[in-house]
Amino acid sequence: DVKVTQSSRYLVKRTGEKVFLECVQDMDHENMFWYRQDPGLGLRLIYFSYDVKMKEKGDIPEGYSVSREKKERFSLILESASTNQTSMYLCASSLFRPGDTEAFFGQGTRLTVV
Amino acid sequence: GENVEQHPSTLSVQEGDSAVIKCTYSDSASNYFPWYKQELGKRPQLIIDIRSNVGEKKDQRIAVTLNKTAKHFSLHITETQPEDSAVYFCAASPEGLGTGRRALTFGSGTRLQVQP
């Protein structure tokens, strides 16, 4: 069973703080993703990575950065948290093998910035 | 980049009726179209997917159809049950090296409510 685990289920941070969201997967997947989920907007891609130390911007990268030092771990960093970054953050991972590219999601981190 | 539009945003049906959710996409390089179900408080999970070499795929009460010419695909749920109540997301992406961004682009979601 694929397991994608996010370090926190709920987080409350103050405006201006540096915030780290951690994600670990145990299935040796090449691809890892960070999405943000907001009502009525679906899941929007922030960043993704297809290899260690590789990263690509998604659709809404502003205010975020990422780190992938090991294949199994993908971190999302909010350099200076703002109230408009209050949201549900979902990490996902997948293989990149045609015919076998199902994305598996973590349980989500609900971040509140006050 | 890819843009996926999903309709309707909410859908309420009576138990036993059918439900249809429609999505359109913009990037002709996309050839993988999964559907995810997210129950309240839970993570999204894949329920069915289709690739552009087929037009329809069924799995018990759910089916997905794809019209690559028109760039749209749909989810059909027959004989709906209360446990089908959830938010459903469509998505699109390319598969295969060198075919574009290897990440799913999601629609905005449909909240399905099945009334007992």
PDB file of C-alpha atoms in Angstrom:
ATOM      1  CA  ASP A   1       0.000   0.000   0.000  1.00  0.00           C
ATOM      2  CA  VAL A   2       1.389   3.369  -1.045  1.00  0.00           C
ATOM      3  CA  LYS A   3       1.730   5.734   1.807  1.00  0.00           C
ATOM      4  CA  VAL A   4       2.159   9.487   1.505  1.00  0.00           C
ATOM      5  CA  THR A   5       2.504  11.136   4.867  1.00  0.00           C
ATOM      6  CA  GLN A   6       2.396  14.816   5.671  1.00  0.00           C
ATOM      7  CA  SER A   7       4.059  15.925   8.867  1.00  0.00           C
ATOM      8  CA  SER A   8       1.148  17.916  10.292  1.00  0.00           C
ATOM      9  CA  ARG A   9      -2.612  17.726   9.974  1.00  0.00           C
ATOM     10  CA  TYR A  10      -3.214  21.229  11.335  1.00  0.00           C
ATOM     11  CA  LEU A  11      -0.901  24.212  11.669  1.00  0.00           C
ATOM     12  CA  VAL A  12      -1.427  27.734  12.942  1.00  0.00           C
ATOM     13  CA  LYS A  13       1.290  30.254  12.133  1.00  0.00           C
ATOM     14  CA  ARG A  14       1.725  33.977  12.449  1.00  0.00           C
ATOM     15  CA  THR A  15       2.076  36.385   9.537  1.00  0.00           C
ATOM     16  CA  GLY A  16       5.721  36.713   8.520  1.00  0.00           C
ATOM     17  CA  GLU A  17       6.809  33.370   9.915  1.00  0.00           C
ATOM     18  CA  LYS A  18       8.788  30.905   7.822  1.00  0.00           C
ATOM     19  CA  VAL A  19       6.746  27.715   7.520  1.00  0.00           C
ATOM     20  CA  PHE A  20       7.879  24.228   6.534  1.00  0.00           C
ATOM     21  CA  LEU A  21       5.451  21.561   5.340  1.00  0.00           C
ATOM     22  CA  GLU A  22       6.982  18.114   5.033  1.00  0.00           C
ATOM     23  CA  CYS A  23       5.907  15.183   2.913  1.00  0.00           C
ATOM     24  CA  VAL A  24       7.324  11.664   2.797  1.00  0.00           C
ATOM     25  CA  GLN A  25       6.412   8.791   0.463  1.00  0.00           C
ATOM     26  CA  ASP A  26       7.489   5.190   0.824  1.00  0.00           C
ATOM     27  CA  MET A  27       7.036   3.808  -2.708  1.00  0.00           C
ATOM     28  CA  ASP A  28      10.163   5.074  -4.480  1.00  0.00           C
ATOM     29  CA  HIS A  29       8.112   7.391  -6.680  1.00  0.00           C
ATOM     30  CA  GLU A  30      10.011   9.736  -8.979  1.00  0.00           C
ATOM     31  CA  ASN A  31       7.386  12.467  -9.014  1.00  0.00           C
ATOM     32  CA  MET A  32       6.231  14.499  -6.052  1.00  0.00           C
ATOM     33  CA  PHE A  33       3.798  17.400  -6.011  1.00  0.00           C
ATOM     34  CA  TRP A  34       2.427  20.121  -3.779  1.00  0.00           C
ATOM     35  CA  TYR A  35      -1.133  21.290  -4.396  1.00  0.00           C
ATOM     36  CA  ARG A  36      -3.220  23.861  -2.660  1.00  0.00           C
ATOM     37  CA  GLN A  37      -6.955  23.188  -2.244  1.00  0.00           C
ATOM     38  CA  ASP A  38      -9.435  26.037  -1.860  1.00  0.00           C
ATOM     39  CA  PRO A  39     -13.239  25.828  -2.150  1.00  0.00           C
ATOM     40  CA  GLY A  40     -14.433  26.415  -5.698  1.00  0.00           C
ATOM     41  CA  LEU A  41     -10.894  26.457  -7.071  1.00  0.00           C
ATOM     42  CA  GLY A  42     -10.078  22.768  -7.002  1.00  0.00           C
ATOM     43  CA  LEU A  43      -6.490  21.633  -6.569  1.00  0.00           C
ATOM     44  CA  ARG A  44      -3.925  24.079  -7.868  1.00  0.00           C
ATOM     45  CA  LEU A  45      -0.342  23.024  -8.473  1.00  0.00           C
ATOM     46  CA  ILE A  46       2.285  24.974  -6.541  1.00  0.00           C
ATOM     47  CA  TYR A  47       5.491  23.065  -7.357  1.00  0.00           C
ATOM     48  CA  PHE A  48       6.495  19.623  -8.474  1.00  0.00           C
ATOM     49  CA  SER A  49       9.655  17.577  -8.662  1.00  0.00           C
ATOM     50  CA  TYR A  50      10.534  14.638 -10.912  1.00  0.00           C
ATOM     51  CA  ASP A  51      13.910  13.842  -9.382  1.00  0.00           C
ATOM     52  CA  VAL A  52      16.111  14.633  -6.412  1.00  0.00           C
ATOM     53  CA  LYS A  53      17.180  18.289  -6.418  1.00  0.00           C
ATOM     54  CA  MET A  54      14.930  18.944  -9.425  1.00  0.00           C
ATOM     55  CA  LYS A  55      11.933  21.244  -9.140  1.00  0.00           C
ATOM     56  CA  GLU A  56       9.528  22.940 -11.462  1.00  0.00           C
ATOM     57  CA  LYS A  57       7.069  25.738 -10.866  1.00  0.00           C
ATOM     58  CA  GLY A  58       3.419  24.959 -11.071  1.00  0.00           C
ATOM     59  CA  ASP A  59       0.591  27.404 -11.591  1.00  0.00           C
ATOM     60  CA  ILE A  60       0.833  29.363  -8.325  1.00  0.00           C
ATOM     61  CA  PRO A  61       4.462  29.307  -7.110  1.00  0.00           C
ATOM     62  CA  GLU A  62       4.596  32.884  -5.799  1.00  0.00           C
ATOM     63  CA  GLY A  63       5.429  33.028  -2.102  1.00  0.00           C
ATOM     64  CA  TYR A  64       6.518  29.384  -1.986  1.00  0.00           C
ATOM     65  CA  SER A  65       9.689  27.399  -2.477  1.00  0.00           C
ATOM     66  CA  VAL A  66      10.453  23.685  -2.286  1.00  0.00           C
ATOM     67  CA  SER A  67      13.262  21.347  -1.428  1.00  0.00           C
ATOM     68  CA  ARG A  68      13.913  17.768  -2.483  1.00  0.00           C
ATOM     69  CA  GLU A  69      17.176  16.520  -1.041  1.00  0.00           C
ATOM     70  CA  LYS A  70      16.091  12.867  -0.887  1.00  0.00           C
ATOM     71  CA  LYS A  71      13.860  10.931  -3.237  1.00  0.00           C
ATOM     72  CA  GLU A  72      11.269  10.152  -0.575  1.00  0.00           C
ATOM     73  CA  ARG A  73      10.927  13.631   0.893  1.00  0.00           C
ATOM     74  CA  PHE A  74       9.506  16.838  -0.600  1.00  0.00           C
ATOM     75  CA  SER A  75       9.221  19.990   1.479  1.00  0.00           C
ATOM     76  CA  LEU A  76       7.135  23.071   0.847  1.00  0.00           C
ATOM     77  CA  ILE A  77       8.424  26.317   2.320  1.00  0.00           C
ATOM     78  CA  LEU A  78       6.477  29.494   2.881  1.00  0.00           C
ATOM     79  CA  GLU A  79       9.241  32.070   3.127  1.00  0.00           C
ATOM     80  CA  SER A  80       7.098  34.672   4.904  1.00  0.00           C
ATOM     81  CA  ALA A  81       3.600  33.423   5.623  1.00  0.00           C
ATOM     82  CA  SER A  82       0.688  35.679   4.745  1.00  0.00           C
ATOM     83  CA  THR A  83      -3.022  35.405   5.522  1.00  0.00           C
ATOM     84  CA  ASN A  84      -3.822  34.647   1.869  1.00  0.00           C
ATOM     85  CA  GLN A  85      -1.811  31.440   2.228  1.00  0.00           C
ATOM     86  CA  THR A  86      -4.364  30.071   4.670  1.00  0.00           C
ATOM     87  CA  SER A  87      -5.475  26.906   2.904  1.00  0.00           C
ATOM     88  CA  MET A  88      -5.412  23.117   2.717  1.00  0.00           C
ATOM     89  CA  TYR A  89      -2.111  21.835   1.334  1.00  0.00           C
ATOM     90  CA  LEU A  90      -1.946  18.424  -0.287  1.00  0.00           C
ATOM     91  CA  CYS A  91       1.181  16.511  -1.184  1.00  0.00           C
ATOM     92  CA  ALA A  92       1.104  13.750  -3.789  1.00  0.00           C
ATOM     93  CA  SER A  93       3.494  11.328  -5.437  1.00  0.00           C
ATOM     94  CA  SER A  94       3.487   9.146  -8.525  1.00  0.00           C
ATOM     95  CA  LEU A  95       5.580   7.054 -10.831  1.00  0.00           C
ATOM     96  CA  PHE A  96       6.247   8.340 -14.316  1.00  0.00           C
ATOM     97  CA  ARG A  97       5.595   5.202 -16.227  1.00  0.00           C
ATOM     98  CA  PRO A  98       3.045   5.370 -19.062  1.00  0.00           C
ATOM     99  CA  GLY A  99       0.079   3.303 -17.985  1.00  0.00           C
ATOM    100  CA  ASP A 100       0.988   3.590 -14.304  1.00  0.00           C
ATOM    101  CA  THR A 101       0.897   7.234 -13.312  1.00  0.00           C
ATOM    102  CA  GLU A 102      -1.733   7.281 -10.559  1.00  0.00           C
ATOM    103  CA  ALA A 103      -1.111  10.096  -8.093  1.00  0.00           C
ATOM    104  CA  PHE A 104      -1.385   9.182  -4.398  1.00  0.00           C
ATOM    105  CA  PHE A 105      -2.218  11.930  -1.958  1.00  0.00           C
ATOM    106  CA  GLY A 106      -1.268  12.646   1.613  1.00  0.00           C
ATOM    107  CA  GLN A 107      -3.921  13.408   4.206  1.00  0.00           C
ATOM    108  CA  GLY A 108      -3.460  17.156   3.852  1.00  0.00           C
ATOM    109  CA  THR A 109      -2.234  19.965   6.099  1.00  0.00           C
ATOM    110  CA  ARG A 110      -4.710  22.661   7.001  1.00  0.00           C
ATOM    111  CA  LEU A 111      -2.653  25.794   7.491  1.00  0.00           C
ATOM    112  CA  THR A 112      -4.067  28.894   9.149  1.00  0.00           C
ATOM    113  CA  VAL A 113      -2.027  32.077   9.050  1.00  0.00           C
ATOM    114  CA  VAL A 114      -3.099  34.669  11.607  1.00  0.00           C
TER     115      VAL A 114
ATOM    116  CA  GLY B   1      -0.409  25.374 -20.138  1.00  0.00           C
ATOM    117  CA  GLU B   2      -3.305  23.040 -19.543  1.00  0.00           C
ATOM    118  CA  ASN B   3      -6.675  24.383 -18.398  1.00  0.00           C
ATOM    119  CA  VAL B   4      -9.408  22.040 -17.162  1.00  0.00           C
ATOM    120  CA  GLU B   5     -12.963  23.241 -16.676  1.00  0.00           C
ATOM    121  CA  GLN B   6     -15.495  21.175 -14.730  1.00  0.00           C
ATOM    122  CA  HIS B   7     -19.294  21.399 -14.515  1.00  0.00           C
ATOM    123  CA  PRO B   8     -21.490  21.488 -12.549  1.00  0.00           C
ATOM    124  CA  SER B   9     -20.009  22.758  -9.315  1.00  0.00           C
ATOM    125  CA  THR B  10     -22.794  21.128  -7.297  1.00  0.00           C
ATOM    126  CA  LEU B  11     -25.130  18.283  -8.168  1.00  0.00           C
ATOM    127  CA  SER B  12     -27.958  16.870  -6.120  1.00  0.00           C
ATOM    128  CA  VAL B  13     -29.680  13.630  -7.168  1.00  0.00           C
ATOM    129  CA  GLN B  14     -32.084  11.159  -5.646  1.00  0.00           C
ATOM    130  CA  GLU B  15     -30.757   7.777  -4.634  1.00  0.00           C
ATOM    131  CA  GLY B  16     -30.926   5.436  -7.607  1.00  0.00           C
ATOM    132  CA  ASP B  17     -30.699   8.193 -10.198  1.00  0.00           C
ATOM    133  CA  SER B  18     -27.717   8.751 -12.471  1.00  0.00           C
ATOM    134  CA  ALA B  19     -25.181  11.562 -12.140  1.00  0.00           C
ATOM    135  CA  VAL B  20     -23.038  13.046 -14.890  1.00  0.00           C
ATOM    136  CA  ILE B  21     -20.078  15.373 -14.438  1.00  0.00           C
ATOM    137  CA  LYS B  22     -18.405  16.989 -17.438  1.00  0.00           C
ATOM    138  CA  CYS B  23     -14.914  18.348 -18.025  1.00  0.00           C
ATOM    139  CA  THR B  24     -13.153  20.051 -20.897  1.00  0.00           C
ATOM    140  CA  TYR B  25      -9.416  20.461 -21.377  1.00  0.00           C
ATOM    141  CA  SER B  26      -7.304  22.710 -23.577  1.00  0.00           C
ATOM    142  CA  ASP B  27      -3.937  21.022 -24.197  1.00  0.00           C
ATOM    143  CA  SER B  28      -3.956  18.491 -27.032  1.00  0.00           C
ATOM    144  CA  ALA B  29      -0.820  16.896 -25.516  1.00  0.00           C
ATOM    145  CA  SER B  30      -2.893  15.592 -22.598  1.00  0.00           C
ATOM    146  CA  ASN B  31      -3.636  11.898 -22.929  1.00  0.00           C
ATOM    147  CA  TYR B  32      -4.344  10.755 -19.380  1.00  0.00           C
ATOM    148  CA  PHE B  33      -7.635  11.671 -17.679  1.00  0.00           C
ATOM    149  CA  PRO B  34      -8.222  10.459 -14.118  1.00  0.00           C
ATOM    150  CA  TRP B  35     -11.142  11.108 -11.811  1.00  0.00           C
ATOM    151  CA  TYR B  36     -10.660  11.495  -8.071  1.00  0.00           C
ATOM    152  CA  LYS B  37     -13.215  11.240  -5.283  1.00  0.00           C
ATOM    153  CA  GLN B  38     -12.714  13.144  -2.052  1.00  0.00           C
ATOM    154  CA  GLU B  39     -14.954  12.295   0.866  1.00  0.00           C
ATOM    155  CA  LEU B  40     -15.377  14.824   3.623  1.00  0.00           C
ATOM    156  CA  GLY B  41     -12.174  15.201   5.630  1.00  0.00           C
ATOM    157  CA  LYS B  42     -10.298  12.639   3.555  1.00  0.00           C
ATOM    158  CA  ARG B  43      -7.653  12.652   0.867  1.00  0.00           C
ATOM    159  CA  PRO B  44      -8.557  12.480  -2.857  1.00  0.00           C
ATOM    160  CA  GLN B  45      -8.497   8.939  -4.217  1.00  0.00           C
ATOM    161  CA  LEU B  46      -8.488   7.701  -7.784  1.00  0.00           C
ATOM    162  CA  ILE B  47     -11.746   6.043  -8.820  1.00  0.00           C
ATOM    163  CA  ILE B  48     -11.304   5.616 -12.558  1.00  0.00           C
ATOM    164  CA  ASP B  49      -9.096   6.866 -15.355  1.00  0.00           C
ATOM    165  CA  ILE B  50      -9.014   6.806 -19.131  1.00  0.00           C
ATOM    166  CA  ARG B  51      -6.286   7.204 -21.671  1.00  0.00           C
ATOM    167  CA  SER B  52      -6.733   8.690 -25.102  1.00  0.00           C
ATOM    168  CA  ASN B  53      -6.483   5.406 -26.936  1.00  0.00           C
ATOM    169  CA  VAL B  54      -9.957   4.421 -25.684  1.00  0.00           C
ATOM    170  CA  GLY B  55     -13.316   6.219 -25.814  1.00  0.00           C
ATOM    171  CA  GLU B  56     -15.072   4.673 -22.828  1.00  0.00           C
ATOM    172  CA  LYS B  57     -14.195   2.718 -19.723  1.00  0.00           C
ATOM    173  CA  LYS B  58     -16.504   1.149 -17.147  1.00  0.00           C
ATOM    174  CA  ASP B  59     -16.023  -0.133 -13.631  1.00  0.00           C
ATOM    175  CA  GLN B  60     -19.252  -1.397 -12.096  1.00  0.00           C
ATOM    176  CA  ARG B  61     -21.494   1.656 -11.567  1.00  0.00           C
ATOM    177  CA  ILE B  62     -19.032   4.245 -12.822  1.00  0.00           C
ATOM    178  CA  ALA B  63     -17.961   4.974 -16.370  1.00  0.00           C
ATOM    179  CA  VAL B  64     -15.869   7.581 -18.088  1.00  0.00           C
ATOM    180  CA  THR B  65     -16.154   8.712 -21.699  1.00  0.00           C
ATOM    181  CA  LEU B  66     -13.612  10.670 -23.704  1.00  0.00           C
ATOM    182  CA  ASN B  67     -14.031  12.710 -26.869  1.00  0.00           C
ATOM    183  CA  LYS B  68     -10.517  13.712 -27.876  1.00  0.00           C
ATOM    184  CA  THR B  69     -11.660  15.684 -30.919  1.00  0.00           C
ATOM    185  CA  ALA B  70     -13.859  17.915 -28.802  1.00  0.00           C
ATOM    186  CA  LYS B  71     -11.438  17.789 -25.847  1.00  0.00           C
ATOM    187  CA  HIS B  72     -14.016  16.735 -23.303  1.00  0.00           C
ATOM    188  CA  PHE B  73     -14.538  13.822 -20.964  1.00  0.00           C
ATOM    189  CA  SER B  74     -17.299  12.876 -18.570  1.00  0.00           C
ATOM    190  CA  LEU B  75     -17.924  10.792 -15.458  1.00  0.00           C
ATOM    191  CA  HIS B  76     -21.142   8.806 -15.259  1.00  0.00           C
ATOM    192  CA  ILE B  77     -22.392   7.252 -12.036  1.00  0.00           C
ATOM    193  CA  THR B  78     -25.443   5.015 -12.292  1.00  0.00           C
ATOM    194  CA  GLU B  79     -27.724   3.820  -9.495  1.00  0.00           C
ATOM    195  CA  THR B  80     -26.325   6.383  -7.115  1.00  0.00           C
ATOM    196  CA  GLN B  81     -26.097   5.588  -3.413  1.00  0.00           C
ATOM    197  CA  PRO B  82     -25.662   7.881  -0.386  1.00  0.00           C
ATOM    198  CA  GLU B  83     -22.030   6.753  -0.083  1.00  0.00           C
ATOM    199  CA  ASP B  84     -21.384   8.298  -3.504  1.00  0.00           C
ATOM    200  CA  SER B  85     -21.805  11.713  -1.854  1.00  0.00           C
ATOM    201  CA  ALA B  86     -18.421  13.434  -2.120  1.00  0.00           C
ATOM    202  CA  VAL B  87     -16.471  15.983  -4.143  1.00  0.00           C
ATOM    203  CA  TYR B  88     -15.309  14.673  -7.509  1.00  0.00           C
ATOM    204  CA  PHE B  89     -12.353  16.101  -9.414  1.00  0.00           C
ATOM    205  CA  CYS B  90     -11.409  15.524 -13.016  1.00  0.00           C
ATOM    206  CA  ALA B  91      -7.813  15.998 -14.145  1.00  0.00           C
ATOM    207  CA  ALA B  92      -5.651  15.875 -17.239  1.00  0.00           C
ATOM    208  CA  SER B  93      -1.978  15.403 -17.987  1.00  0.00           C
ATOM    209  CA  PRO B  94       0.399  14.082 -20.624  1.00  0.00           C
ATOM    210  CA  GLU B  95       2.010  10.692 -20.171  1.00  0.00           C
ATOM    211  CA  GLY B  96       5.397   9.730 -21.534  1.00  0.00           C
ATOM    212  CA  LEU B  97       8.731  11.483 -21.563  1.00  0.00           C
ATOM    213  CA  GLY B  98       9.009  14.671 -23.529  1.00  0.00           C
ATOM    214  CA  THR B  99       5.279  15.220 -23.747  1.00  0.00           C
ATOM    215  CA  GLY B 100       4.970  18.201 -21.478  1.00  0.00           C
ATOM    216  CA  ARG B 101       4.420  18.924 -17.820  1.00  0.00           C
ATOM    217  CA  ARG B 102       4.283  15.733 -15.817  1.00  0.00           C
ATOM    218  CA  ALA B 103       1.711  16.963 -13.377  1.00  0.00           C
ATOM    219  CA  LEU B 104      -2.047  16.668 -13.182  1.00  0.00           C
ATOM    220  CA  THR B 105      -4.104  19.776 -13.832  1.00  0.00           C
ATOM    221  CA  PHE B 106      -7.356  19.501 -11.911  1.00  0.00           C
ATOM    222  CA  GLY B 107     -10.818  20.844 -12.494  1.00  0.00           C
ATOM    223  CA  SER B 108     -12.532  22.911  -9.824  1.00  0.00           C
ATOM    224  CA  GLY B 109     -14.532  19.993  -8.419  1.00  0.00           C
ATOM    225  CA  THR B 110     -18.174  18.902  -8.253  1.00  0.00           C
ATOM    226  CA  ARG B 111     -19.926  18.385  -4.952  1.00  0.00           C
ATOM    227  CA  LEU B 112     -22.323  15.476  -5.428  1.00  0.00           C
ATOM    228  CA  GLN B 113     -25.098  15.001  -2.909  1.00  0.00           C
ATOM    229  CA  VAL B 114     -27.164  11.827  -3.119  1.00  0.00           C
ATOM    230  CA  GLN B 115     -30.454  12.211  -1.284  1.00  0.00           C
ATOM    231  CA  PRO B 116     -31.774   9.005   0.307  1.00  0.00           C
TER     232      PRO B 116
END
